[in-house]
CSV table of C-alpha atoms in Angstrom, one decimal:
chain,number,residue,atom,x,y,z
A,327,MET,CA,47.6,-46.8,-48.3
A,328,GLU,CA,48.0,-43.1,-49.0
A,329,ALA,CA,44.5,-40.8,-48.4
A,330,GLU,CA,45.3,-38.4,-51.2
A,331,ARG,CA,45.1,-41.1,-54.0
A,332,VAL,CA,41.7,-42.3,-52.9
A,333,ASP,CA,39.9,-39.1,-52.2
A,334,LEU,CA,38.0,-38.9,-55.5
A,335,ALA,CA,34.4,-38.7,-53.9
A,336,THR,CA,35.7,-36.0,-51.4
A,337,ARG,CA,36.8,-33.8,-54.3
A,338,ALA,CA,33.9,-34.4,-56.3
A,339,ILE,CA,31.5,-33.4,-53.6
A,340,VAL,CA,33.8,-30.1,-52.9
A,341,ILE,CA,33.7,-29.4,-56.7
A,342,ALA,CA,30.0,-29.9,-57.0
A,343,CYS,CA,29.5,-27.5,-54.1
A,344,VAL,CA,31.8,-24.7,-55.4
A,345,LEU,CA,30.4,-25.4,-59.0
A,346,ILE,CA,26.6,-25.2,-57.8
A,347,HIS,CA,27.4,-21.9,-55.6
A,348,LEU,CA,29.3,-20.3,-58.2
A,349,ALA,CA,26.3,-21.2,-60.7
A,350,VAL,CA,23.3,-19.7,-58.4
A,351,THR,CA,25.7,-16.5,-57.6
A,352,LEU,CA,26.2,-15.9,-61.4
A,353,GLY,CA,22.6,-16.1,-61.9
A,354,GLY,CA,22.1,-12.6,-60.4
A,355,SER,CA,20.6,-13.1,-57.2
A,356,GLY,CA,22.5,-16.0,-55.5
A,357,PHE,CA,21.3,-17.8,-52.4
A,358,GLU,CA,17.8,-16.1,-52.8
A,359,MET,CA,17.5,-17.4,-56.6
A,360,ALA,CA,18.2,-21.0,-55.3
A,361,VAL,CA,16.0,-21.1,-52.4
A,362,SER,CA,13.5,-19.5,-54.8
A,363,MET,CA,13.8,-22.4,-56.8
A,364,GLY,CA,13.0,-24.9,-54.0
A,365,GLY,CA,16.5,-26.3,-53.5
A,366,GLY,CA,16.7,-25.1,-50.0
A,367,LEU,CA,15.0,-27.7,-46.8
A,368,ILE,CA,11.9,-26.0,-45.9
A,369,PRO,CA,10.6,-28.1,-42.9
A,370,ALA,CA,7.2,-26.8,-43.5
A,371,ARG,CA,7.3,-28.5,-47.0
A,372,ILE,CA,8.8,-31.7,-45.8
A,373,SER,CA,6.3,-31.8,-42.6
A,374,GLY,CA,3.4,-30.6,-45.6
A,375,SER,CA,2.3,-27.5,-43.5
A,376,LEU,CA,3.1,-25.6,-46.4
A,377,VAL,CA,2.3,-26.1,-49.7
A,378,TYR,CA,2.7,-24.4,-52.8
A,379,ASP,CA,4.8,-24.8,-56.2
A,380,HIS,CA,8.4,-25.1,-56.5
A,381,ALA,CA,10.6,-26.6,-59.1
A,382,ILE,CA,12.2,-29.2,-56.9
A,383,PRO,CA,9.5,-31.8,-54.7
A,384,ALA,CA,10.1,-31.2,-51.2
A,385,PRO,CA,11.7,-35.0,-50.4
A,386,ALA,CA,14.2,-34.1,-53.0
A,387,THR,CA,15.1,-30.9,-50.9
A,388,LEU,CA,16.7,-33.3,-48.4
A,389,VAL,CA,19.5,-34.1,-51.0
A,390,SER,CA,19.7,-30.7,-52.5
A,391,SER,CA,20.0,-28.4,-49.5
A,392,ILE,CA,23.7,-30.4,-49.0
A,393,PHE,CA,25.0,-29.0,-52.1
A,394,LEU,CA,23.6,-24.9,-51.5
A,395,HIS,CA,25.1,-22.5,-49.3
A,396,ALA,CA,24.2,-19.4,-47.8
A,397,SER,CA,27.7,-17.3,-49.1
A,398,TRP,CA,31.0,-17.6,-50.0
A,399,ALA,CA,32.3,-17.6,-46.6
A,400,HIS,CA,29.7,-20.7,-45.6
A,401,LEU,CA,30.9,-22.7,-48.7
A,402,ALA,CA,34.6,-22.0,-47.8
A,403,PHE,CA,34.3,-23.2,-43.9
A,404,ASN,CA,32.4,-26.3,-44.9
A,405,MET,CA,34.5,-27.4,-48.0
A,406,LEU,CA,37.8,-26.9,-45.9
A,407,PHE,CA,37.1,-29.2,-43.2
A,408,LEU,CA,35.5,-31.7,-45.6
A,409,ALA,CA,38.6,-31.8,-47.9
A,410,TRP,CA,40.8,-31.8,-44.7
A,411,ILE,CA,38.6,-34.6,-42.9
A,412,GLY,CA,37.0,-36.4,-45.6
A,413,ARG,CA,40.1,-37.7,-47.7
A,414,PHE,CA,41.2,-40.1,-44.5
A,415,VAL,CA,37.6,-41.1,-44.0
A,416,GLU,CA,37.2,-42.1,-47.6
A,417,ALA,CA,40.8,-43.8,-47.2
A,418,VAL,CA,39.3,-46.2,-44.8
A,419,LEU,CA,35.9,-46.7,-46.1
A,420,GLY,CA,36.3,-46.6,-49.8
A,421,ARG,CA,34.3,-44.4,-52.2
A,422,TRP,CA,30.8,-46.0,-52.0
A,423,ARG,CA,30.5,-46.4,-48.3
A,424,TYR,CA,31.8,-43.2,-47.9
A,425,LEU,CA,29.3,-41.6,-49.9
A,426,LEU,CA,26.6,-43.7,-48.0
A,427,LEU,CA,27.7,-42.1,-44.9
A,428,PHE,CA,27.9,-38.5,-46.4
A,429,PHE,CA,24.3,-38.8,-47.9
A,430,VAL,CA,22.6,-40.3,-44.7
A,431,SER,CA,24.4,-38.0,-42.2
A,432,GLY,CA,23.0,-35.0,-44.6
A,433,ILE,CA,19.3,-36.6,-45.0
A,434,ALA,CA,19.3,-37.8,-41.3
A,435,GLY,CA,20.4,-34.0,-40.3
A,436,GLY,CA,17.5,-32.6,-42.5
A,437,LEU,CA,15.0,-34.8,-40.9
A,438,VAL,CA,16.1,-34.0,-37.4
A,439,ARG,CA,15.9,-30.6,-38.3
A,440,VAL,CA,11.9,-30.9,-39.3
A,441,ALA,CA,11.4,-32.9,-36.4
A,442,LEU,CA,12.6,-30.1,-34.1
A,443,ALA,CA,10.8,-27.0,-35.9
A,444,PRO,CA,8.4,-28.7,-38.5
A,445,GLY,CA,6.4,-25.7,-39.1
A,446,SER,CA,9.4,-23.4,-40.1
A,447,PRO,CA,9.0,-21.5,-43.4
A,448,ILE,CA,13.0,-20.5,-43.0
A,449,PRO,CA,15.1,-22.5,-45.6
A,450,VAL,CA,17.8,-24.3,-44.3
A,451,VAL,CA,21.1,-24.8,-46.3
A,452,GLY,CA,24.3,-26.7,-46.5
A,453,ALA,CA,26.3,-29.7,-45.8
A,454,SER,CA,27.3,-29.0,-42.4
A,455,GLY,CA,24.8,-32.0,-41.2
A,456,ALA,CA,26.4,-34.8,-44.0
A,457,ILE,CA,30.3,-33.0,-43.1
A,458,SER,CA,29.2,-33.6,-38.9
A,459,GLY,CA,28.5,-37.3,-40.0
A,460,VAL,CA,32.1,-37.7,-41.6
A,461,PHE,CA,33.8,-36.5,-38.3
A,462,ALA,CA,31.8,-38.5,-36.0
A,463,ALA,CA,32.8,-41.6,-38.5
A,464,HIS,CA,36.5,-39.9,-38.2
A,465,ALA,CA,36.4,-40.1,-34.4
A,466,MET,CA,34.8,-43.6,-34.6
A,467,ILE,CA,37.5,-45.1,-37.1
A,468,PHE,CA,40.3,-43.5,-35.6
A,469,GLY,CA,39.5,-44.0,-32.4
A,470,ARG,CA,39.0,-47.7,-32.3
A,471,SER,CA,42.1,-48.2,-34.6
A,472,GLY,CA,44.7,-46.0,-33.0
A,473,GLY,CA,46.0,-45.9,-29.6
A,474,ARG,CA,44.9,-43.6,-26.8
A,475,GLY,CA,46.5,-40.4,-28.0
A,476,GLU,CA,45.1,-41.1,-31.5
A,477,PHE,CA,41.4,-41.5,-30.1
A,478,ALA,CA,42.1,-38.5,-27.9
A,479,ARG,CA,42.8,-36.8,-31.4
A,480,ALA,CA,40.1,-37.9,-33.0
A,481,MET,CA,37.9,-36.6,-30.3
A,482,GLN,CA,39.3,-33.3,-29.9
A,483,LEU,CA,38.4,-32.9,-34.1
A,484,ALA,CA,34.9,-33.8,-33.4
A,485,ALA,CA,34.8,-31.3,-30.1
A,486,LEU,CA,36.3,-28.5,-32.5
A,487,TRP,CA,33.7,-29.4,-35.4
A,488,ILE,CA,30.9,-29.4,-33.0
A,489,GLY,CA,32.3,-26.2,-31.2
A,490,LEU,CA,32.5,-24.3,-34.5
A,491,GLN,CA,28.9,-25.3,-35.3
A,492,ILE,CA,27.5,-23.8,-32.0
A,493,ALA,CA,29.8,-20.7,-32.5
A,494,THR,CA,28.5,-20.3,-36.2
A,495,GLY,CA,24.9,-20.7,-35.2
A,496,LEU,CA,25.2,-17.9,-32.9
A,497,VAL,CA,27.3,-15.8,-34.7
A,498,PHE,CA,24.6,-16.3,-37.9
A,499,ASN,CA,21.4,-16.1,-36.0
A,500,THR,CA,20.4,-19.8,-36.1
A,501,ASP,CA,16.6,-19.3,-36.4
A,502,GLY,CA,17.0,-16.8,-38.8
A,503,GLY,CA,20.0,-17.3,-41.2
A,504,GLY,CA,19.3,-20.7,-42.0
A,505,ILE,CA,21.8,-22.4,-40.4
A,506,ALA,CA,20.4,-24.9,-38.0
A,507,ILE,CA,22.4,-26.6,-35.1
A,508,GLY,CA,20.3,-29.7,-34.8
A,509,ALA,CA,20.8,-30.7,-38.5
A,510,HIS,CA,24.5,-30.6,-37.7
A,511,VAL,CA,24.1,-32.5,-34.2
A,512,GLY,CA,21.7,-35.1,-36.3
A,513,GLY,CA,24.0,-35.8,-38.7
A,514,PHE,CA,27.1,-36.3,-36.1
A,515,VAL,CA,24.8,-38.7,-34.6
A,516,ALA,CA,23.8,-40.5,-38.0
A,517,GLY,CA,27.4,-40.4,-38.8
A,518,LEU,CA,28.3,-42.5,-35.5
A,519,ILE,CA,25.8,-45.0,-36.0
A,520,VAL,CA,26.2,-45.3,-40.0
A,521,ALA,CA,29.9,-45.7,-39.4
A,522,LEU,CA,29.7,-48.4,-36.8
A,523,PRO,CA,29.1,-51.1,-39.3
A,524,LEU,CA,30.8,-49.5,-42.2
A,525,ALA,CA,33.9,-48.8,-40.4
A,526,ARG,CA,34.5,-52.1,-38.6
A,527,ALA,CA,34.5,-54.2,-41.9
A,528,ALA,CA,37.0,-51.6,-43.4
A,529,ILE,CA,39.3,-51.6,-40.2
A,530,ALA,CA,39.4,-55.2,-39.7
A,531,ARG,CA,40.4,-55.6,-43.5
A,532,ARG,CA,43.0,-52.4,-43.1
A,533,PHE,CA,44.4,-53.6,-39.3
A,534,ARG,CA,44.5,-57.1,-39.5
């Protein structure tokens, strides 16, 4: 099975994120406009400690925030890693299981952010939590299906991703820049949990 022929969901997510960022950028105020419309995840809105009118209901921002990015650099960083790793995970899980993994990880990451800072008015955006779940699934799938060398490579990739997330948070000032490491770690843990039942059946079919 060739990953390049079964990465339609990965490509669709990348295209959607690029088009949405292009749309909010051409709208005149970019990220600020998207946040003013309520697309960013604001923990205080989810927890109920902050209530005011937005175009998007608070619970829906757990999904909409995944498709918003703070800058072109933020977008490029996330999409490059998703395109690199996502196609291999999608090749094993299949399109719908892969999408389930992606969104559950992204939503879980957002909920972890809310749990860690329920009163925060700072919007959080980006697909990093969801992508962290995809990285976790990659480590789970290829670590279980391959030999010791493949397991080591999978874990190295996962460690690289987590390390880059921590570095990104330090560089861009996590608390002030809307980049939440807690959401990334939450997405990674959710990815491990979700990938286990999804990958078990997929690996059994592929490698029996």
